[in-house]
CSV table of C-alpha atoms in Angstrom, one decimal:
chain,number,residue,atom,x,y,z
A,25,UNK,CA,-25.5,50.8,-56.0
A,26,UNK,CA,-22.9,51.1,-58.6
A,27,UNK,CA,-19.6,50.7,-57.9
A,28,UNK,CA,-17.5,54.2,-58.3
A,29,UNK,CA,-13.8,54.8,-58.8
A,30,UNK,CA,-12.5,56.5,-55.8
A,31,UNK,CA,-12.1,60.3,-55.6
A,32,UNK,CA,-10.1,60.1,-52.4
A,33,UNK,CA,-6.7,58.6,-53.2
A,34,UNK,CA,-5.4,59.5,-49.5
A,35,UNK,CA,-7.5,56.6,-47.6
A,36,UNK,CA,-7.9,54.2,-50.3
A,37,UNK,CA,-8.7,51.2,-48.3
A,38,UNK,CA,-11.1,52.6,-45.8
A,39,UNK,CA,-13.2,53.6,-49.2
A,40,UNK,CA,-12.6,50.6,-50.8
A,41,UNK,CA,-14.7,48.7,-47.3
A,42,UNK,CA,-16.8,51.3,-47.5
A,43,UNK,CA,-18.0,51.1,-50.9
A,44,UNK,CA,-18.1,47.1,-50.8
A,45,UNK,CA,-20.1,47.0,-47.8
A,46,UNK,CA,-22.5,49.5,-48.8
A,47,UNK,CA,-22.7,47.6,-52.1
A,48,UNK,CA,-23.7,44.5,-49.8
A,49,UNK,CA,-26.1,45.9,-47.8
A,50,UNK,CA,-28.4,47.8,-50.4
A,51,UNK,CA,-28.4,44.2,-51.7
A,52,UNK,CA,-26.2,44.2,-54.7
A,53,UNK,CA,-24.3,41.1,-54.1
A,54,UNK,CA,-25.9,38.2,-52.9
A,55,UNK,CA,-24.3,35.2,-49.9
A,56,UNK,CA,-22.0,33.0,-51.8
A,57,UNK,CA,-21.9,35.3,-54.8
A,58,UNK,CA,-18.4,35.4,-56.4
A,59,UNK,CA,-17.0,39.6,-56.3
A,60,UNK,CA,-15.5,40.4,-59.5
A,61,UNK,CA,-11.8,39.7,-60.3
A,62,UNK,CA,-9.7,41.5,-58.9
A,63,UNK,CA,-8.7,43.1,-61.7
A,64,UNK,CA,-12.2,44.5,-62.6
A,65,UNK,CA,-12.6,45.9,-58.9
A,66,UNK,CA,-9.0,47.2,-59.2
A,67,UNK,CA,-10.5,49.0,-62.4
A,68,UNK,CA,-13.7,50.2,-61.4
A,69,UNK,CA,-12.4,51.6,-58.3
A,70,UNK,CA,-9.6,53.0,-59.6
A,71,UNK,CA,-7.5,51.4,-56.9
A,72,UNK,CA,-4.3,49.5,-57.4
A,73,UNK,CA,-4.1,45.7,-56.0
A,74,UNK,CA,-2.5,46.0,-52.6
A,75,UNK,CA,-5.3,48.9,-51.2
A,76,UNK,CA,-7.6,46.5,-52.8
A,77,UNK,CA,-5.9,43.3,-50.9
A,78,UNK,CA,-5.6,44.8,-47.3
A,79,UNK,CA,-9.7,45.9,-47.9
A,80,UNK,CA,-10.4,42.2,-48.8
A,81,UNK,CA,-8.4,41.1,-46.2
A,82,UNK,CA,-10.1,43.5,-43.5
A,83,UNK,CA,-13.7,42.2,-44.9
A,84,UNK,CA,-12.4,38.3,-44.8
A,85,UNK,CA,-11.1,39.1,-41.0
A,86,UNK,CA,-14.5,40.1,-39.9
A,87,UNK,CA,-16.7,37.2,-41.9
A,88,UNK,CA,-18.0,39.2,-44.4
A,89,UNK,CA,-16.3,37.9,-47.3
A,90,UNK,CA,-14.8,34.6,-48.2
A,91,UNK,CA,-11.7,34.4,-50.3
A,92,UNK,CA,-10.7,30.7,-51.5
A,93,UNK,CA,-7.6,30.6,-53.7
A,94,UNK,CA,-7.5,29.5,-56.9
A,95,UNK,CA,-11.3,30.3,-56.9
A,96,UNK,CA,-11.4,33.8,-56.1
A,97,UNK,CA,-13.4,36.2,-53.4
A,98,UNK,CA,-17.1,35.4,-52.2
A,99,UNK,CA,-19.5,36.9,-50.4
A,100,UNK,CA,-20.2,34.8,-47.3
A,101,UNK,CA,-23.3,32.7,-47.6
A,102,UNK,CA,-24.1,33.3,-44.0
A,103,UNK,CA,-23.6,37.5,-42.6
A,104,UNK,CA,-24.8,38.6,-39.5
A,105,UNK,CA,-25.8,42.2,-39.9
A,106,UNK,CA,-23.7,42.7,-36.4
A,107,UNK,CA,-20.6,42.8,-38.3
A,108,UNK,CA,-21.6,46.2,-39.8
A,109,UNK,CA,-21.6,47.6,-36.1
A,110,UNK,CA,-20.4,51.1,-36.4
A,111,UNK,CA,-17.6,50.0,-33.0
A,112,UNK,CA,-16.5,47.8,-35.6
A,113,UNK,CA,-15.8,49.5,-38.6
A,114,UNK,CA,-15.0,52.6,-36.1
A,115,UNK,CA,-12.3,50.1,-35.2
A,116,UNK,CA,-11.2,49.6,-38.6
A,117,UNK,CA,-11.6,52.6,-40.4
A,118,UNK,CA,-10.9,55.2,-37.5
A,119,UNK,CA,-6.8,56.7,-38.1
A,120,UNK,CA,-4.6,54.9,-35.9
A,121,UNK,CA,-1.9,56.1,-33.3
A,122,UNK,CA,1.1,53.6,-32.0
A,123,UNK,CA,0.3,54.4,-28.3
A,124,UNK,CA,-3.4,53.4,-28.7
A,125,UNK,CA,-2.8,50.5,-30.7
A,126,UNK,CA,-0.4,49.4,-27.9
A,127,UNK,CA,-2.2,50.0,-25.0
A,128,UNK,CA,-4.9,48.2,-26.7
A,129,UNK,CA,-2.8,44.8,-27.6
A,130,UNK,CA,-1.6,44.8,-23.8
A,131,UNK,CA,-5.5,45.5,-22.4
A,132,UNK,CA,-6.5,42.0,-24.6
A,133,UNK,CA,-3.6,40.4,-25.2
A,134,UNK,CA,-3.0,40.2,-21.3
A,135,UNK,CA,-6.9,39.2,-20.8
A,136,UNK,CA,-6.2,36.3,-23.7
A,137,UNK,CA,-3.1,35.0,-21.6
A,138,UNK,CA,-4.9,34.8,-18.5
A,139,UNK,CA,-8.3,32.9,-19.7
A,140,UNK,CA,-6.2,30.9,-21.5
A,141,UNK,CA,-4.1,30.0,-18.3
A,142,UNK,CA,-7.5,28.8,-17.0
A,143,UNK,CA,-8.8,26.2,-20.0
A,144,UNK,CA,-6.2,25.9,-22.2
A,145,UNK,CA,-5.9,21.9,-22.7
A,146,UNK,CA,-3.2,19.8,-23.6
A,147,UNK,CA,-4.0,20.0,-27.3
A,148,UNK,CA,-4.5,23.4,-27.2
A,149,UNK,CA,-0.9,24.1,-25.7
A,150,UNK,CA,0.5,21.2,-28.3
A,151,UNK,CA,-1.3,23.4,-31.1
A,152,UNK,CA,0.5,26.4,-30.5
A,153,UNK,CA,3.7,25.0,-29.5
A,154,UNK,CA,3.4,23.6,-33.0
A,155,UNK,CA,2.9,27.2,-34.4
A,156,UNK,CA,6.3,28.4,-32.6
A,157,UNK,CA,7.7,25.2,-33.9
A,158,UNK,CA,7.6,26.3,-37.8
A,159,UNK,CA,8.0,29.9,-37.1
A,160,UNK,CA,11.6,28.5,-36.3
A,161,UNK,CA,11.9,25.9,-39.0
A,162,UNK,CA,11.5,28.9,-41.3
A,163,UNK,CA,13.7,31.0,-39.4
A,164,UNK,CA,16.5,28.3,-39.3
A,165,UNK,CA,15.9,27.3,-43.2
A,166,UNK,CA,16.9,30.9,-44.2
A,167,UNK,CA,12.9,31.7,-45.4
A,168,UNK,CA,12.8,35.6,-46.6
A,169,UNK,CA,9.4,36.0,-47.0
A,170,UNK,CA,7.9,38.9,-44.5
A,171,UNK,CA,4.5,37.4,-45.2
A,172,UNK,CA,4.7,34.3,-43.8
A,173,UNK,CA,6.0,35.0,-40.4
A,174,UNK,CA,3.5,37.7,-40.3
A,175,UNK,CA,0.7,35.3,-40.8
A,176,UNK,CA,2.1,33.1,-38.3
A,177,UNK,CA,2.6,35.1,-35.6
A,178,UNK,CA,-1.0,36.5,-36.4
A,179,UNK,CA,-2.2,32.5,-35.9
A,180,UNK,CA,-0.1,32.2,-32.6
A,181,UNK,CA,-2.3,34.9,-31.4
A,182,UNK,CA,-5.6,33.6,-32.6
A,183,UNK,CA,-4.6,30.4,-31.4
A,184,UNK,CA,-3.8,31.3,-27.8
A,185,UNK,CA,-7.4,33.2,-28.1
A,186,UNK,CA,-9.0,30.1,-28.8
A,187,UNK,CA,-7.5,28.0,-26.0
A,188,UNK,CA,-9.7,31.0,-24.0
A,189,UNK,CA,-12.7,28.4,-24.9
A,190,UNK,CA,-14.9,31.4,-24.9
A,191,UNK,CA,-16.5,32.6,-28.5
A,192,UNK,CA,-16.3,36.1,-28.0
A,193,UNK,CA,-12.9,36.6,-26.6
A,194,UNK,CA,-11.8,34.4,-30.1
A,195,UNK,CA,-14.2,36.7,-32.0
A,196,UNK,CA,-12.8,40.1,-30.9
A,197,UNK,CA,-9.5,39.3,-31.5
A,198,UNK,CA,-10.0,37.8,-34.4
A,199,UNK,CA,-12.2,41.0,-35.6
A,200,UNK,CA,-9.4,43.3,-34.0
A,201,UNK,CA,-6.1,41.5,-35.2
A,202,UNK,CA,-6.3,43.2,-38.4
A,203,UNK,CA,-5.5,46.3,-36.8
A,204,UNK,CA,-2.1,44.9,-35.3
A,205,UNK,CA,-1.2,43.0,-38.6
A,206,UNK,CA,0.9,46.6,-40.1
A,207,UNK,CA,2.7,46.5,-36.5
A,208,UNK,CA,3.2,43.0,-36.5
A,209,UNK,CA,5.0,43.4,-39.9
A,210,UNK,CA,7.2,46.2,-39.1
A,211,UNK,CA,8.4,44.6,-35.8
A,212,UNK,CA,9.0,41.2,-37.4
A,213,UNK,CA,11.2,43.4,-39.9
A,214,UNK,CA,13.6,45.1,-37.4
A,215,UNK,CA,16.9,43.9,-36.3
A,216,UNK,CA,16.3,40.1,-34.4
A,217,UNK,CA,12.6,40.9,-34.5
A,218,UNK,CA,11.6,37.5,-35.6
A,219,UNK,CA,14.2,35.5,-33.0
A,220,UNK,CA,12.3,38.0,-30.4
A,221,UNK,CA,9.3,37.1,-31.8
A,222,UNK,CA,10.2,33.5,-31.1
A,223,UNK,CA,11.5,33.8,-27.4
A,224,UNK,CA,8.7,36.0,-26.5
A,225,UNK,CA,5.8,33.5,-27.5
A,226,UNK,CA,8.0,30.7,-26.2
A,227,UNK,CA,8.2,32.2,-23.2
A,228,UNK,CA,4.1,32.8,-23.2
A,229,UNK,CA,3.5,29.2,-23.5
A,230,UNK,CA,5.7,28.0,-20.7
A,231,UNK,CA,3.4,30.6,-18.5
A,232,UNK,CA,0.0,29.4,-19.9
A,233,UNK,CA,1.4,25.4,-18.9
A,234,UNK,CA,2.9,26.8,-15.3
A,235,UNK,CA,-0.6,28.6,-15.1
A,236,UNK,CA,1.7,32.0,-13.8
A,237,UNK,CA,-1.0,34.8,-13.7
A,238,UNK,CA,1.3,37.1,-11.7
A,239,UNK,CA,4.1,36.9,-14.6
A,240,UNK,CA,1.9,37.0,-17.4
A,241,UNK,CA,0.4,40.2,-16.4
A,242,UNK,CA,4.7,41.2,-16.7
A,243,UNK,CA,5.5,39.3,-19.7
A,244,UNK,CA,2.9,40.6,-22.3
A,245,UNK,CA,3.9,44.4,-20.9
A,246,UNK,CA,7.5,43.5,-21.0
A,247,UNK,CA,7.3,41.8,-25.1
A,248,UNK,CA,5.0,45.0,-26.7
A,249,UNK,CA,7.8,47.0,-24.4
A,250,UNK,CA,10.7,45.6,-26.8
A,251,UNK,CA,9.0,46.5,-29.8
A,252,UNK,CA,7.4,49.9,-28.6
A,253,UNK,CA,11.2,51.5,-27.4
């Protein structure tokens, strides 16, 4: 399968997956090939680069592709065919609503917070203390770029996931996080929304370490509240 330039201009990046993975399934890229520049696949799409970088970044999220800067975007050597579940890319692709999106970070976000208050370790608490700790180096060194409290809030998240100990809790998040990333950005953007940021996640840690499950039930409700009304 060839790839086409893209007809439908009004959901560029769900084409743009679409078209890639069907390209990878019917073979035409092999694992650990390198995709083409991103200039070419901007030009034989007929996309422009940042519908082309959120598709990437959706097909990294989920293990499909590889991208290693300076060297450019692979194909990983090693797919499971399970990452071209239908739930999945229905996740991905299906049109969005702020209510559902919500209701769904509370549903996993409060069943992250309460495994993790199980079998989080020491290490795993010092890990994302440490994550909290640059978010505010940043913060308190006058750093203006969006993007990289975005992508640290996004690893606070996977980290607490991982202090869960349990594969498929770190996998679903990890698959599902992609979705939250546009939210993420737009709260970090409003008025005090990083500072927020901050408190709230400080205040998730201290609950993981006093192993609270009554207030973290309360506390993941009462942060997605603040940025919800």
């Amino acid at each position: 399968m060839a790839l086409t330039r893209i007809k439908n201009q009004e959901s560029l990046v769900n084409e743009i997956i679409i078209q890639l993975s069907q390209a990878i399934l019917e073979g035409d890229f092999k694992p650990g090939d390198k995709l083409l520049s991103e200039a070419q696949l901007c030009e034989k799409l007929g996309v422009g680069r940042n519908s082309l970088r959120e598709a990437i970044k959706m097909l990294n999220a989920i293990g499909v592709l590889e991208t290693k800067r300076g060297q450019g975007t692979f194909l990983a050597k090693e797919i499971s065919h399970d990452v071209f579940n239908p739930l999945i890319f229905k996740l991905i692709l299906e049109p969005k609503c702020a209510k559902d999106i919500y209701e769904l970070r509370v549903l996993l976000e409060t069943m992250v917070i309460l495994m993790a208050i199980k079998k989080a370790t020491a290490e795993d608490i010092t890990e994302v203390k440490t994550i909290v700790l640059k978010t505010k180096e940043l913060l308190e060194n006058g750093h203006n770029n969006i993007e990289s409290f975005v992508e640290l809030d996004m690893q606070f998240h996977l980290t607490v996931a991982k202090a869960t100990h349990n594969h498929l809790v770190e996998t679903i998040l990890a698959t599902v996080i992609t979705i939250f990333e546009p939210f993420i950005k737009k709260v970090l953007l409003s008025e005090n929304g990083i500072s927020l940021s901050i408190k709230n996640h400080t205040n998730l840690i201290q609950i993981i370490e006093q192993k609270n499950i009554i207030e973290a039930m309360n506390a993941v409700k009462k942060s997605l509240d603040e940025f919800m009304y």
